[in-house]
Amino acid sequence: MNDKAKTLLFTIFVSVFFLSACSSIKENRETLYQTSTINALLEGVYDGEMTFEELKGKGDFGIGTFNALDGEMIALNGLFYQIKSNGLAYEVKVSEKTPFALVTFFDSDISLKVNAPLEIDEIEKLLDSLLPSKNLLYAVKIEGAFTYIKTRSVPKQEKPYPRLAEVVKHQSLFEFHDSTGTIVGFRLPDFIKGINVPRYHFHFITEERDRGGHVLTMTLKDVNIEIDKTNSMHIRLPDNEEFGSAGISKDNSYELEKIEK
């Protein structure tokens, strides 16, 4: 093979490698990455192996919790926060671990400005009307001013861990009146039950990034809504005894609905 042919072959190889790498990067940005399942969390599987240092490589936007169920997690613009049972937000140490989280790299596909006093049921109907299909996966960001938001967080648990339905009986509730901040959440199809929360699941953090929690209800005032559509999801299951022996195959839909709302 002469030098010209070698140069041409090398150029083709580099081009193919570059295009493949670019395709892989784009695919990763268009994927929801999840660790464990919602049914495992319902059954009290509160310890996972994934650190937040690793999770940050999977997405810059998302929600979840912490080992021992130590509060609510919210990821926004690449920063991860922990809303503890006192309602205050703390930046997450990369060495901490999560038993359940869902993240993605947020790239807006749909946007809408809203300045009307919509309550949570009306908000969900509005969001549904913007979606090209209810069978795909969506990350949802709502940023701006809210007339009212009610959130919750839960205290750190001790072993033997109780089921989630028992934990939320002791949840801390927080109310925000005329507050500004960001709602981070997802809209997942109904067929996702058992794996994650079907339909909508939201967490909130204030503009000052100092308070927040899992959203129970809200009323909009003047916000910008952005939606990131994807058709790909990667799930990493824990490889530990607690997850392996948990009874996670049953239908917990009714119990989950009560816990979420």
PDB file of C-alpha atoms in Angstrom:
ATOM      1  CA  MET A   1       0.000   0.000   0.000  1.00  0.00           C
ATOM      2  CA  ASN A   2       1.493   3.355  -1.031  1.00  0.00           C
ATOM      3  CA  ASP A   3       1.635   6.446   1.171  1.00  0.00           C
ATOM      4  CA  LYS A   4      -1.347   8.091  -0.552  1.00  0.00           C
ATOM      5  CA  ALA A   5      -3.532   5.037   0.051  1.00  0.00           C
ATOM      6  CA  LYS A   6      -2.417   4.840   3.674  1.00  0.00           C
ATOM      7  CA  THR A   7      -3.248   8.522   4.180  1.00  0.00           C
ATOM      8  CA  LEU A   8      -6.692   8.033   2.622  1.00  0.00           C
ATOM      9  CA  LEU A   9      -7.384   4.969   4.783  1.00  0.00           C
ATOM     10  CA  PHE A  10      -6.310   6.824   7.930  1.00  0.00           C
ATOM     11  CA  THR A  11      -8.541   9.792   7.035  1.00  0.00           C
ATOM     12  CA  ILE A  12     -11.533   7.480   6.538  1.00  0.00           C
ATOM     13  CA  PHE A  13     -10.837   5.760   9.873  1.00  0.00           C
ATOM     14  CA  VAL A  14     -10.609   9.066  11.751  1.00  0.00           C
ATOM     15  CA  SER A  15     -13.801  10.345  10.102  1.00  0.00           C
ATOM     16  CA  VAL A  16     -15.761   7.200  10.971  1.00  0.00           C
ATOM     17  CA  PHE A  17     -14.459   7.274  14.549  1.00  0.00           C
ATOM     18  CA  PHE A  18     -15.364  10.961  14.926  1.00  0.00           C
ATOM     19  CA  LEU A  19     -18.871  10.482  13.532  1.00  0.00           C
ATOM     20  CA  SER A  20     -19.414   7.450  15.760  1.00  0.00           C
ATOM     21  CA  ALA A  21     -18.240   9.375  18.829  1.00  0.00           C
ATOM     22  CA  CYS A  22     -20.504  12.333  17.972  1.00  0.00           C
ATOM     23  CA  SER A  23     -23.445   9.972  17.503  1.00  0.00           C
ATOM     24  CA  SER A  24     -22.732   8.338  20.866  1.00  0.00           C
ATOM     25  CA  ILE A  25     -22.547  11.719  22.635  1.00  0.00           C
ATOM     26  CA  LYS A  26     -25.853  12.825  21.075  1.00  0.00           C
ATOM     27  CA  GLU A  27     -27.466   9.490  22.022  1.00  0.00           C
ATOM     28  CA  ASN A  28     -26.297   9.888  25.632  1.00  0.00           C
ATOM     29  CA  ARG A  29     -27.795  13.376  25.795  1.00  0.00           C
ATOM     30  CA  GLU A  30     -31.080  12.000  24.493  1.00  0.00           C
ATOM     31  CA  THR A  31     -31.347   9.248  27.134  1.00  0.00           C
ATOM     32  CA  LEU A  32     -33.041   9.170  30.510  1.00  0.00           C
ATOM     33  CA  TYR A  33     -30.730   7.380  32.948  1.00  0.00           C
ATOM     34  CA  GLN A  34     -32.258   5.679  35.978  1.00  0.00           C
ATOM     35  CA  THR A  35     -30.870   3.749  38.893  1.00  0.00           C
ATOM     36  CA  SER A  36     -33.104   1.108  40.550  1.00  0.00           C
ATOM     37  CA  THR A  37     -36.926   1.129  40.325  1.00  0.00           C
ATOM     38  CA  ILE A  38     -39.791   2.877  42.075  1.00  0.00           C
ATOM     39  CA  ASN A  39     -41.187  -0.469  43.272  1.00  0.00           C
ATOM     40  CA  ALA A  40     -37.888  -1.202  45.012  1.00  0.00           C
ATOM     41  CA  LEU A  41     -38.101   2.165  46.759  1.00  0.00           C
ATOM     42  CA  LEU A  42     -41.692   1.441  47.806  1.00  0.00           C
ATOM     43  CA  GLU A  43     -40.489  -1.818  49.375  1.00  0.00           C
ATOM     44  CA  GLY A  44     -37.804  -0.081  51.443  1.00  0.00           C
ATOM     45  CA  VAL A  45     -34.696  -0.653  49.299  1.00  0.00           C
ATOM     46  CA  TYR A  46     -33.009   2.585  50.351  1.00  0.00           C
ATOM     47  CA  ASP A  47     -29.334   1.801  49.753  1.00  0.00           C
ATOM     48  CA  GLY A  48     -27.657   1.954  46.348  1.00  0.00           C
ATOM     49  CA  GLU A  49     -24.112   1.738  45.030  1.00  0.00           C
ATOM     50  CA  MET A  50     -24.072   4.691  42.601  1.00  0.00           C
ATOM     51  CA  THR A  51     -22.223   7.818  43.744  1.00  0.00           C
ATOM     52  CA  PHE A  52     -23.264  11.284  42.685  1.00  0.00           C
ATOM     53  CA  GLU A  53     -19.882  11.676  41.027  1.00  0.00           C
ATOM     54  CA  GLU A  54     -20.920   8.883  38.643  1.00  0.00           C
ATOM     55  CA  LEU A  55     -24.499  10.123  38.354  1.00  0.00           C
ATOM     56  CA  LYS A  56     -23.308  13.578  37.241  1.00  0.00           C
ATOM     57  CA  GLY A  57     -21.823  11.900  34.191  1.00  0.00           C
ATOM     58  CA  LYS A  58     -25.284  10.646  33.227  1.00  0.00           C
ATOM     59  CA  GLY A  59     -27.189  13.936  33.314  1.00  0.00           C
ATOM     60  CA  ASP A  60     -27.402  17.539  34.488  1.00  0.00           C
ATOM     61  CA  PHE A  61     -31.137  17.575  35.257  1.00  0.00           C
ATOM     62  CA  GLY A  62     -33.210  15.213  37.373  1.00  0.00           C
ATOM     63  CA  ILE A  63     -34.779  14.038  40.600  1.00  0.00           C
ATOM     64  CA  GLY A  64     -34.280  11.238  43.109  1.00  0.00           C
ATOM     65  CA  THR A  65     -33.272  10.571  46.699  1.00  0.00           C
ATOM     66  CA  PHE A  66     -30.325   9.539  48.870  1.00  0.00           C
ATOM     67  CA  ASN A  67     -29.171   6.439  50.691  1.00  0.00           C
ATOM     68  CA  ALA A  68     -31.284   5.838  53.812  1.00  0.00           C
ATOM     69  CA  LEU A  69     -33.945   7.983  52.083  1.00  0.00           C
ATOM     70  CA  ASP A  70     -32.246  11.096  53.463  1.00  0.00           C
ATOM     71  CA  GLY A  71     -34.362  13.752  51.729  1.00  0.00           C
ATOM     72  CA  GLU A  72     -35.291  14.709  48.167  1.00  0.00           C
ATOM     73  CA  MET A  73     -32.775  15.187  45.349  1.00  0.00           C
ATOM     74  CA  ILE A  74     -32.983  17.769  42.587  1.00  0.00           C
ATOM     75  CA  ALA A  75     -30.449  18.315  39.790  1.00  0.00           C
ATOM     76  CA  LEU A  76     -30.519  21.552  37.803  1.00  0.00           C
ATOM     77  CA  ASN A  77     -27.949  22.984  35.406  1.00  0.00           C
ATOM     78  CA  GLY A  78     -25.437  20.348  36.464  1.00  0.00           C
ATOM     79  CA  LEU A  79     -25.683  21.119  40.195  1.00  0.00           C
ATOM     80  CA  PHE A  80     -27.156  18.557  42.587  1.00  0.00           C
ATOM     81  CA  TYR A  81     -29.066  19.538  45.738  1.00  0.00           C
ATOM     82  CA  GLN A  82     -30.386  17.649  48.754  1.00  0.00           C
ATOM     83  CA  ILE A  83     -33.631  18.882  50.342  1.00  0.00           C
ATOM     84  CA  LYS A  84     -33.519  17.489  53.863  1.00  0.00           C
ATOM     85  CA  SER A  85     -36.443  17.000  56.229  1.00  0.00           C
ATOM     86  CA  ASN A  86     -36.002  20.583  57.489  1.00  0.00           C
ATOM     87  CA  GLY A  87     -36.874  21.826  53.996  1.00  0.00           C
ATOM     88  CA  LEU A  88     -33.449  23.376  53.427  1.00  0.00           C
ATOM     89  CA  ALA A  89     -31.324  22.700  50.345  1.00  0.00           C
ATOM     90  CA  TYR A  90     -27.699  21.588  50.535  1.00  0.00           C
ATOM     91  CA  GLU A  91     -25.215  20.972  47.740  1.00  0.00           C
ATOM     92  CA  VAL A  92     -24.531  17.255  47.356  1.00  0.00           C
ATOM     93  CA  LYS A  93     -21.112  15.751  48.017  1.00  0.00           C
ATOM     94  CA  VAL A  94     -19.921  13.648  45.074  1.00  0.00           C
ATOM     95  CA  SER A  95     -19.116  10.776  47.444  1.00  0.00           C
ATOM     96  CA  GLU A  96     -22.749  10.406  48.543  1.00  0.00           C
ATOM     97  CA  LYS A  97     -24.834   7.629  47.012  1.00  0.00           C
ATOM     98  CA  THR A  98     -28.345   7.240  45.683  1.00  0.00           C
ATOM     99  CA  PRO A  99     -30.753   4.276  45.770  1.00  0.00           C
ATOM    100  CA  PHE A 100     -33.079   5.843  43.174  1.00  0.00           C
ATOM    101  CA  ALA A 101     -32.620   8.666  40.678  1.00  0.00           C
ATOM    102  CA  LEU A 102     -33.630   9.713  37.166  1.00  0.00           C
ATOM    103  CA  VAL A 103     -31.457  12.158  35.216  1.00  0.00           C
ATOM    104  CA  THR A 104     -30.843  13.398  31.679  1.00  0.00           C
ATOM    105  CA  PHE A 105     -28.987  16.150  29.862  1.00  0.00           C
ATOM    106  CA  PHE A 106     -31.731  18.735  29.379  1.00  0.00           C
ATOM    107  CA  ASP A 107     -32.115  20.112  25.830  1.00  0.00           C
ATOM    108  CA  SER A 108     -35.379  21.965  25.294  1.00  0.00           C
ATOM    109  CA  ASP A 109     -37.573  20.777  22.413  1.00  0.00           C
ATOM    110  CA  ILE A 110     -40.825  22.553  23.345  1.00  0.00           C
ATOM    111  CA  SER A 111     -41.325  25.844  25.193  1.00  0.00           C
ATOM    112  CA  LEU A 112     -44.284  27.919  26.304  1.00  0.00           C
ATOM    113  CA  LYS A 113     -44.781  31.082  28.353  1.00  0.00           C
ATOM    114  CA  VAL A 114     -47.666  30.972  30.857  1.00  0.00           C
ATOM    115  CA  ASN A 115     -48.951  33.838  33.022  1.00  0.00           C
ATOM    116  CA  ALA A 116     -52.198  32.434  34.355  1.00  0.00           C
ATOM    117  CA  PRO A 117     -53.159  31.030  37.782  1.00  0.00           C
ATOM    118  CA  LEU A 118     -53.206  27.369  36.744  1.00  0.00           C
ATOM    119  CA  GLU A 119     -53.408  24.700  39.442  1.00  0.00           C
ATOM    120  CA  ILE A 120     -51.680  21.342  39.228  1.00  0.00           C
ATOM    121  CA  ASP A 121     -54.428  19.414  37.400  1.00  0.00           C
ATOM    122  CA  GLU A 122     -54.725  22.226  34.847  1.00  0.00           C
ATOM    123  CA  ILE A 123     -50.942  22.352  34.482  1.00  0.00           C
ATOM    124  CA  GLU A 124     -50.764  18.625  33.717  1.00  0.00           C
ATOM    125  CA  LYS A 125     -53.560  18.927  31.133  1.00  0.00           C
ATOM    126  CA  LEU A 126     -51.739  21.850  29.512  1.00  0.00           C
ATOM    127  CA  LEU A 127     -48.486  19.906  29.412  1.00  0.00           C
ATOM    128  CA  ASP A 128     -50.256  16.884  27.917  1.00  0.00           C
ATOM    129  CA  SER A 129     -51.642  19.112  25.153  1.00  0.00           C
ATOM    130  CA  LEU A 130     -48.096  20.110  24.178  1.00  0.00           C
ATOM    131  CA  LEU A 131     -46.786  16.554  23.822  1.00  0.00           C
ATOM    132  CA  PRO A 132     -46.495  14.945  20.384  1.00  0.00           C
ATOM    133  CA  SER A 133     -47.191  11.529  21.961  1.00  0.00           C
ATOM    134  CA  LYS A 134     -48.045  10.263  25.441  1.00  0.00           C
ATOM    135  CA  ASN A 135     -46.021   7.107  24.758  1.00  0.00           C
ATOM    136  CA  LEU A 136     -42.630   8.857  24.823  1.00  0.00           C
ATOM    137  CA  LEU A 137     -40.456  10.153  27.678  1.00  0.00           C
ATOM    138  CA  TYR A 138     -40.257  13.805  28.698  1.00  0.00           C
ATOM    139  CA  ALA A 139     -38.194  15.922  31.062  1.00  0.00           C
ATOM    140  CA  VAL A 140     -40.127  19.018  32.197  1.00  0.00           C
ATOM    141  CA  LYS A 141     -38.768  22.308  33.536  1.00  0.00           C
ATOM    142  CA  ILE A 142     -41.073  25.074  34.840  1.00  0.00           C
ATOM    143  CA  GLU A 143     -39.215  28.209  35.855  1.00  0.00           C
ATOM    144  CA  GLY A 144     -40.495  31.527  37.170  1.00  0.00           C
ATOM    145  CA  ALA A 145     -43.020  32.860  39.697  1.00  0.00           C
ATOM    146  CA  PHE A 146     -45.526  30.675  41.548  1.00  0.00           C
ATOM    147  CA  THR A 147     -48.525  31.816  43.562  1.00  0.00           C
ATOM    148  CA  TYR A 148     -48.359  28.729  45.773  1.00  0.00           C
ATOM    149  CA  ILE A 149     -46.354  25.522  46.084  1.00  0.00           C
ATOM    150  CA  LYS A 150     -46.665  22.784  48.701  1.00  0.00           C
ATOM    151  CA  THR A 151     -43.741  20.362  49.046  1.00  0.00           C
ATOM    152  CA  ARG A 152     -42.551  17.597  51.319  1.00  0.00           C
ATOM    153  CA  SER A 153     -39.390  15.863  52.374  1.00  0.00           C
ATOM    154  CA  VAL A 154     -38.731  12.868  54.594  1.00  0.00           C
ATOM    155  CA  PRO A 155     -36.269  12.178  57.427  1.00  0.00           C
ATOM    156  CA  LYS A 156     -33.284   9.866  57.156  1.00  0.00           C
ATOM    157  CA  GLN A 157     -34.250   6.269  57.964  1.00  0.00           C
ATOM    158  CA  GLU A 158     -32.645   3.663  60.192  1.00  0.00           C
ATOM    159  CA  LYS A 159     -32.408  -0.070  59.488  1.00  0.00           C
ATOM    160  CA  PRO A 160     -34.462  -2.173  59.339  1.00  0.00           C
ATOM    161  CA  TYR A 161     -35.982   0.214  56.817  1.00  0.00           C
ATOM    162  CA  PRO A 162     -39.771   0.660  56.823  1.00  0.00           C
ATOM    163  CA  ARG A 163     -41.733   0.690  53.570  1.00  0.00           C
ATOM    164  CA  LEU A 164     -42.134   4.069  51.878  1.00  0.00           C
ATOM    165  CA  ALA A 165     -45.846   4.238  52.728  1.00  0.00           C
ATOM    166  CA  GLU A 166     -44.891   4.228  56.422  1.00  0.00           C
ATOM    167  CA  VAL A 167     -42.134   6.809  55.974  1.00  0.00           C
ATOM    168  CA  VAL A 168     -44.388   9.433  54.361  1.00  0.00           C
ATOM    169  CA  LYS A 169     -46.710   9.301  57.384  1.00  0.00           C
ATOM    170  CA  HIS A 170     -43.936  11.268  59.111  1.00  0.00           C
ATOM    171  CA  GLN A 171     -43.097  13.588  56.233  1.00  0.00           C
ATOM    172  CA  SER A 172     -42.357  17.280  56.731  1.00  0.00           C
ATOM    173  CA  LEU A 173     -44.548  19.707  54.759  1.00  0.00           C
ATOM    174  CA  PHE A 174     -43.523  23.128  53.446  1.00  0.00           C
ATOM    175  CA  GLU A 175     -45.527  25.934  51.851  1.00  0.00           C
ATOM    176  CA  PHE A 176     -44.259  28.619  49.484  1.00  0.00           C
ATOM    177  CA  HIS A 177     -46.353  31.721  48.814  1.00  0.00           C
ATOM    178  CA  ASP A 178     -45.485  34.071  45.921  1.00  0.00           C
ATOM    179  CA  SER A 179     -42.165  32.331  45.429  1.00  0.00           C
ATOM    180  CA  THR A 180     -39.791  32.155  42.465  1.00  0.00           C
ATOM    181  CA  GLY A 181     -37.831  29.067  41.521  1.00  0.00           C
ATOM    182  CA  THR A 182     -37.747  26.004  39.302  1.00  0.00           C
ATOM    183  CA  ILE A 183     -39.800  22.848  39.021  1.00  0.00           C
ATOM    184  CA  VAL A 184     -37.758  19.866  37.796  1.00  0.00           C
ATOM    185  CA  GLY A 185     -39.602  16.735  36.771  1.00  0.00           C
ATOM    186  CA  PHE A 186     -40.611  14.107  34.261  1.00  0.00           C
ATOM    187  CA  ARG A 187     -43.661  12.915  32.386  1.00  0.00           C
ATOM    188  CA  LEU A 188     -43.474   9.158  31.787  1.00  0.00           C
ATOM    189  CA  PRO A 189     -45.971   6.837  30.043  1.00  0.00           C
ATOM    190  CA  ASP A 190     -48.503   4.760  31.966  1.00  0.00           C
ATOM    191  CA  PHE A 191     -46.731   1.551  30.923  1.00  0.00           C
ATOM    192  CA  ILE A 192     -43.711   2.570  33.015  1.00  0.00           C
ATOM    193  CA  LYS A 193     -45.485   1.600  36.273  1.00  0.00           C
ATOM    194  CA  GLY A 194     -43.355  -0.472  38.605  1.00  0.00           C
ATOM    195  CA  ILE A 195     -40.216   1.014  37.054  1.00  0.00           C
ATOM    196  CA  ASN A 196     -40.875   4.683  37.740  1.00  0.00           C
ATOM    197  CA  VAL A 197     -43.754   7.045  38.523  1.00  0.00           C
ATOM    198  CA  PRO A 198     -46.272   7.086  35.642  1.00  0.00           C
ATOM    199  CA  ARG A 199     -47.298  10.514  34.356  1.00  0.00           C
ATOM    200  CA  TYR A 200     -45.917  13.498  36.298  1.00  0.00           C
ATOM    201  CA  HIS A 201     -43.376  13.648  39.119  1.00  0.00           C
ATOM    202  CA  PHE A 202     -42.008  17.050  40.207  1.00  0.00           C
ATOM    203  CA  HIS A 203     -39.473  18.473  42.641  1.00  0.00           C
ATOM    204  CA  PHE A 204     -39.029  22.191  43.413  1.00  0.00           C
ATOM    205  CA  ILE A 205     -36.121  24.427  44.384  1.00  0.00           C
ATOM    206  CA  THR A 206     -36.242  28.163  45.064  1.00  0.00           C
ATOM    207  CA  GLU A 207     -34.409  30.739  42.967  1.00  0.00           C
ATOM    208  CA  GLU A 208     -31.990  31.198  45.871  1.00  0.00           C
ATOM    209  CA  ARG A 209     -31.374  27.407  45.841  1.00  0.00           C
ATOM    210  CA  ASP A 210     -31.971  27.280  49.575  1.00  0.00           C
ATOM    211  CA  ARG A 211     -35.319  25.440  49.983  1.00  0.00           C
ATOM    212  CA  GLY A 212     -37.586  23.036  48.124  1.00  0.00           C
ATOM    213  CA  GLY A 213     -38.897  19.476  48.115  1.00  0.00           C
ATOM    214  CA  HIS A 214     -41.149  16.954  46.389  1.00  0.00           C
ATOM    215  CA  VAL A 215     -44.122  18.830  44.898  1.00  0.00           C
ATOM    216  CA  LEU A 216     -47.570  17.895  46.203  1.00  0.00           C
ATOM    217  CA  THR A 217     -49.476  20.779  44.622  1.00  0.00           C
ATOM    218  CA  MET A 218     -48.781  24.135  42.976  1.00  0.00           C
ATOM    219  CA  THR A 219     -50.353  27.168  41.326  1.00  0.00           C
ATOM    220  CA  LEU A 220     -48.575  28.994  38.518  1.00  0.00           C
ATOM    221  CA  LYS A 221     -48.247  32.764  38.293  1.00  0.00           C
ATOM    222  CA  ASP A 222     -45.773  33.726  35.546  1.00  0.00           C
ATOM    223  CA  VAL A 223     -43.521  30.940  34.269  1.00  0.00           C
ATOM    224  CA  ASN A 224     -41.638  29.572  31.298  1.00  0.00           C
ATOM    225  CA  ILE A 225     -42.252  25.888  30.551  1.00  0.00           C
ATOM    226  CA  GLU A 226     -39.660  23.816  28.672  1.00  0.00           C
ATOM    227  CA  ILE A 227     -39.974  20.168  27.648  1.00  0.00           C
ATOM    228  CA  ASP A 228     -37.208  17.814  26.506  1.00  0.00           C
ATOM    229  CA  LYS A 229     -38.490  14.831  24.499  1.00  0.00           C
ATOM    230  CA  THR A 230     -36.658  11.504  24.264  1.00  0.00           C
ATOM    231  CA  ASN A 231     -37.383   7.929  23.277  1.00  0.00           C
ATOM    232  CA  SER A 232     -34.522   6.250  25.136  1.00  0.00           C
ATOM    233  CA  MET A 233     -34.128   5.079  28.720  1.00  0.00           C
ATOM    234  CA  HIS A 234     -31.294   3.232  30.455  1.00  0.00           C
ATOM    235  CA  ILE A 235     -31.939   1.492  33.780  1.00  0.00           C
ATOM    236  CA  ARG A 236     -29.178   0.285  36.106  1.00  0.00           C
ATOM    237  CA  LEU A 237     -30.343  -2.151  38.770  1.00  0.00           C
ATOM    238  CA  PRO A 238     -28.605  -2.503  42.138  1.00  0.00           C
ATOM    239  CA  ASP A 239     -26.563  -5.675  42.568  1.00  0.00           C
ATOM    240  CA  ASN A 240     -27.133  -6.201  46.272  1.00  0.00           C
ATOM    241  CA  GLU A 241     -29.020  -8.587  48.541  1.00  0.00           C
ATOM    242  CA  GLU A 242     -31.730  -6.079  49.479  1.00  0.00           C
ATOM    243  CA  PHE A 243     -32.747  -5.456  45.880  1.00  0.00           C
ATOM    244  CA  GLY A 244     -32.334  -9.103  44.901  1.00  0.00           C
ATOM    245  CA  SER A 245     -34.749 -10.316  47.569  1.00  0.00           C
ATOM    246  CA  ALA A 246     -37.283  -7.450  47.424  1.00  0.00           C
ATOM    247  CA  GLY A 247     -40.853  -8.214  46.346  1.00  0.00           C
ATOM    248  CA  ILE A 248     -40.938  -5.699  43.517  1.00  0.00           C
ATOM    249  CA  SER A 249     -43.142  -7.527  40.992  1.00  0.00           C
ATOM    250  CA  LYS A 250     -46.540  -6.673  42.461  1.00  0.00           C
ATOM    251  CA  ASP A 251     -48.732  -3.817  41.286  1.00  0.00           C
ATOM    252  CA  ASN A 252     -48.261  -0.916  43.733  1.00  0.00           C
ATOM    253  CA  SER A 253     -50.082   1.680  41.600  1.00  0.00           C
ATOM    254  CA  TYR A 254     -52.720   2.603  44.190  1.00  0.00           C
ATOM    255  CA  GLU A 255     -50.178   2.897  47.004  1.00  0.00           C
ATOM    256  CA  LEU A 256     -47.826   4.978  44.838  1.00  0.00           C
ATOM    257  CA  GLU A 257     -50.595   7.377  43.831  1.00  0.00           C
ATOM    258  CA  LYS A 258     -51.420   8.044  47.499  1.00  0.00           C
ATOM    259  CA  ILE A 259     -47.750   8.599  48.325  1.00  0.00           C
ATOM    260  CA  GLU A 260     -47.133  10.970  45.405  1.00  0.00           C
ATOM    261  CA  LYS A 261     -50.124  13.205  46.046  1.00  0.00           C
TER     262      LYS A 261
END
